[in-house]
GROMACS .gro file of C-alpha atoms in nm:
model
  184
    1GLY     CA    1  -0.500  -0.435  -0.178
    2ASP     CA    2  -0.574  -0.637  -0.486
    3GLY     CA    3  -0.896  -0.772  -0.335
    4ALA     CA    4  -1.029  -0.425  -0.253
    5THR     CA    5  -1.007  -0.322  -0.618
    6SER     CA    6  -1.305  -0.550  -0.682
    7GLN     CA    7  -1.516  -0.357  -0.431
    8GLY     CA    8  -1.760  -0.090  -0.541
    9ASP     CA    9  -1.619   0.187  -0.324
   10VAL     CA   10  -1.280   0.171  -0.498
   11ASN     CA   11  -1.445   0.203  -0.837
   12GLU     CA   12  -1.671   0.484  -0.714
   13ALA     CA   13  -1.367   0.667  -0.577
   14MET     CA   14  -1.193   0.640  -0.914
   15VAL     CA   15  -1.501   0.772  -1.096
   16PHE     CA   16  -1.516   1.067  -0.857
   17ALA     CA   17  -1.142   1.138  -0.875
   18SER     CA   18  -1.141   1.127  -1.253
   19SER     CA   19  -1.456   1.336  -1.294
   20PHE     CA   20  -1.330   1.611  -1.066
   21GLU     CA   21  -0.958   1.577  -1.149
   22ALA     CA   22  -0.892   1.526  -0.780
   23PRO     CA   23  -0.527   1.528  -0.669
   24VAL     CA   24  -0.542   1.166  -0.557
   25VAL     CA   25  -0.286   0.888  -0.580
   26PHE     CA   26  -0.438   0.541  -0.570
   27VAL     CA   27  -0.193   0.271  -0.463
   28CYS     CA   28  -0.282  -0.095  -0.494
   29SER     CA   29  -0.055  -0.331  -0.305
   30ASN     CA   30  -0.106  -0.644  -0.512
   31ASN     CA   31   0.024  -0.923  -0.290
   32GLN     CA   32  -0.119  -1.177  -0.536
   33TRP     CA   33  -0.341  -1.356  -0.287
   34ALA     CA   34  -0.685  -1.298  -0.143
   35ILE     CA   35  -0.749  -1.507   0.166
   36SER     CA   36  -0.698  -1.833  -0.023
   37GLU     CA   37  -0.748  -1.740  -0.387
   38PRO     CA   38  -0.483  -1.614  -0.629
   39VAL     CA   39  -0.539  -1.271  -0.781
   40SER     CA   40  -0.591  -1.441  -1.117
   41VAL     CA   41  -0.934  -1.555  -0.993
   42GLN     CA   42  -1.055  -1.194  -0.961
   43SER     CA   43  -0.863  -1.037  -1.247
   44ARG     CA   44  -0.753  -1.190  -1.575
   45PHE     CA   45  -0.542  -0.882  -1.655
   46PRO     CA   46  -0.313  -0.655  -1.450
   47ILE     CA   47  -0.509  -0.443  -1.205
   48ALA     CA   48  -0.330  -0.125  -1.322
   49GLY     CA   49  -0.514  -0.170  -1.652
   50ARG     CA   50  -0.845  -0.083  -1.486
   51ALA     CA   51  -0.754   0.277  -1.407
   52PRO     CA   52  -0.731   0.403  -1.770
   53ALA     CA   53  -1.093   0.295  -1.818
   54PHE     CA   54  -1.177   0.564  -1.561
   55GLY     CA   55  -0.952   0.817  -1.736
   56ILE     CA   56  -0.674   0.772  -1.478
   57PRO     CA   57  -0.319   0.703  -1.595
   58SER     CA   58  -0.151   0.411  -1.423
   59LEU     CA   59   0.178   0.235  -1.364
   60ARG     CA   60   0.251  -0.122  -1.264
   61VAL     CA   61   0.575  -0.158  -1.068
   62ASP     CA   62   0.777  -0.422  -0.889
   63GLY     CA   63   0.651  -0.367  -0.537
   64ASN     CA   64   0.965  -0.528  -0.397
   65ASP     CA   65   1.187  -0.268  -0.565
   66ALA     CA   66   1.200   0.034  -0.333
   67ILE     CA   67   1.366   0.251  -0.597
   68ALA     CA   68   1.105   0.168  -0.862
   69CYS     CA   69   0.826   0.234  -0.609
   70ALA     CA   70   0.979   0.571  -0.514
   71ALA     CA   71   1.005   0.670  -0.882
   72ALA     CA   72   0.645   0.567  -0.948
   73MET     CA   73   0.525   0.761  -0.643
   74ARG     CA   74   0.724   1.067  -0.750
   75TRP     CA   75   0.552   1.053  -1.092
   76ALA     CA   76   0.207   1.017  -0.934
   77LEU     CA   77   0.262   1.290  -0.674
   78ASP     CA   78   0.398   1.531  -0.937
   79ARG     CA   79   0.077   1.476  -1.138
   80ALA     CA   80  -0.145   1.535  -0.838
   81ARG     CA   81   0.046   1.838  -0.711
   82SER     CA   82   0.057   2.006  -1.052
   83GLY     CA   83  -0.320   1.982  -1.098
   84GLU     CA   84  -0.314   1.702  -1.357
   85GLY     CA   85  -0.553   1.488  -1.155
   86PRO     CA   86  -0.536   1.137  -1.015
   87ALA     CA   87  -0.293   0.854  -1.084
   88PHE     CA   88  -0.295   0.483  -1.004
   89ILE     CA   89   0.001   0.264  -0.904
   90GLU     CA   90  -0.013  -0.114  -0.882
   91ALA     CA   91   0.280  -0.240  -0.674
   92VAL     CA   92   0.318  -0.612  -0.736
   93THR     CA   93   0.456  -0.785  -0.428
   94TYR     CA   94   0.384  -1.105  -0.236
   95ARG     CA   95   0.214  -1.188   0.092
   96MET     CA   96   0.473  -1.398   0.270
   97GLY     CA   97   0.262  -1.491   0.572
   98PRO     CA   98  -0.097  -1.583   0.643
   99HIS     CA   99  -0.384  -1.350   0.559
  100THR     CA  100  -0.530  -1.375   0.909
  101THR     CA  101  -0.447  -1.560   1.231
  102SER     CA  102  -0.684  -1.839   1.124
  103ASP     CA  103  -0.534  -1.874   0.775
  104ASP     CA  104  -0.297  -2.156   0.680
  105PRO     CA  105  -0.139  -2.058   0.348
  106THR     CA  106   0.048  -2.389   0.327
  107ARG     CA  107  -0.285  -2.544   0.222
  108TYR     CA  108  -0.304  -2.343  -0.101
  109ARG     CA  109   0.044  -2.207  -0.180
  110ASP     CA  110   0.347  -2.388  -0.312
  111ALA     CA  111   0.653  -2.366  -0.083
  112ALA     CA  112   0.883  -2.310  -0.382
  113GLU     CA  113   0.679  -2.004  -0.483
  114VAL     CA  114   0.705  -1.860  -0.133
  115ASP     CA  115   1.080  -1.929  -0.123
  116GLY     CA  116   1.126  -1.759  -0.460
  117TRP     CA  117   0.954  -1.445  -0.340
  118GLY     CA  118   1.149  -1.459  -0.014
  119ARG     CA  119   1.468  -1.415  -0.214
  120ARG     CA  120   1.325  -1.090  -0.349
  121ASP     CA  121   1.290  -0.930  -0.004
  122PRO     CA  122   1.282  -0.552  -0.061
  123LEU     CA  123   1.496  -0.469   0.242
  124ALA     CA  124   1.767  -0.713   0.138
  125ARG     CA  125   1.755  -0.570  -0.216
  126VAL     CA  126   1.802  -0.213  -0.094
  127GLU     CA  127   2.082  -0.325   0.136
  128ALA     CA  128   2.261  -0.503  -0.152
  129TRP     CA  129   2.224  -0.193  -0.372
  130LEU     CA  130   2.358   0.036  -0.099
  131ARG     CA  131   2.649  -0.199  -0.031
  132ARG     CA  132   2.743  -0.188  -0.402
  133LYS     CA  133   2.746   0.191  -0.368
  134ASP     CA  134   2.961   0.168  -0.052
  135ALA     CA  135   2.678   0.336   0.139
  136PHE     CA  136   2.599   0.053   0.382
  137ASP     CA  137   2.844  -0.050   0.651
  138ASP     CA  138   2.839  -0.155   1.016
  139GLU     CA  139   2.817   0.205   1.137
  140PHE     CA  140   2.516   0.269   0.913
  141THR     CA  141   2.357  -0.059   1.028
  142GLY     CA  142   2.397   0.049   1.391
  143SER     CA  143   2.248   0.394   1.331
  144VAL     CA  144   1.948   0.243   1.148
  145ALA     CA  145   1.895  -0.011   1.427
  146ALA     CA  146   1.912   0.263   1.691
  147ALA     CA  147   1.666   0.482   1.500
  148ALA     CA  148   1.432   0.184   1.455
  149ASP     CA  149   1.448   0.104   1.827
  150ASP     CA  150   1.369   0.467   1.916
  151PHE     CA  151   1.079   0.473   1.671
  152ALA     CA  152   0.939   0.144   1.804
  153ALA     CA  153   0.966   0.267   2.164
  154GLY     CA  154   0.779   0.584   2.071
  155MET     CA  155   0.506   0.384   1.897
  156ARG     CA  156   0.467   0.152   2.196
  157SER     CA  157   0.442   0.449   2.428
  158ALA     CA  158   0.185   0.621   2.207
  159ALA     CA  159  -0.023   0.302   2.185
  160LEU     CA  160  -0.008   0.235   2.557
  161CYS     CA  161  -0.096   0.595   2.645
  162ALA     CA  162  -0.372   0.635   2.385
  163ARG     CA  163  -0.713   0.723   2.521
  164SER     CA  164  -1.050   0.703   2.351
  165ARG     CA  165  -1.228   1.028   2.294
  166PRO     CA  166  -1.597   1.075   2.378
  167PRO     CA  167  -1.829   0.931   2.110
  168ILE     CA  168  -1.949   1.282   2.011
  169GLY     CA  169  -1.591   1.351   1.906
  170VAL     CA  170  -1.659   1.164   1.584
  171PHE     CA  171  -1.805   1.492   1.454
  172ASP     CA  172  -1.497   1.702   1.539
  173GLY     CA  173  -1.366   1.872   1.229
  174VAL     CA  174  -1.648   1.742   1.009
  175TYR     CA  175  -1.860   2.054   0.979
  176ALA     CA  176  -1.730   2.405   0.913
  177GLU     CA  177  -2.009   2.558   1.120
  178PRO     CA  178  -2.230   2.415   1.394
  179HIS     CA  179  -2.589   2.336   1.298
  180ARG     CA  180  -2.909   2.217   1.459
  181GLY     CA  181  -2.865   1.851   1.359
  182LEU     CA  182  -2.532   1.839   1.531
  183ASP     CA  183  -2.673   2.007   1.842
  184GLU     CA  184  -2.948   1.746   1.861
   0.00000   0.00000   0.00000
């Protein structure tokens, strides 16, 4: 998120990725709000502008435009997969709800701003685009709803049946070969 880009580990990761031309795609979901502060408090300029300082090309896209996001991701993945190194995408969107269960965004956000962003709902935008292309009808709606219900049922089942592994399992797949420290 936009707030995480001010943390040291994000910057360290970008230094590493740039230095070693790692095939990494950094994606910042800029929802324009920290807990109760607008992104403008932590960044006077677009966040995507930080990446070139690390030697990483970047794009800033409308995060509520699924087609623009797919195109940006295709560009970034092509770079990474072809050995050209990392890329950075800033997807500008909006946090419609509270940041946490104890947050009341009505204290610091204007209702008109929230309503304006609500009219830019990415799902409604994709639906409108598909309808213009005659690719969205009641049959399609039903098949999507059925697939979503199946997916949700599978996720619920997986969550309800999940079991914790033994604490030592945290080392599974970490080391290529066993060693004395791990044995201890």
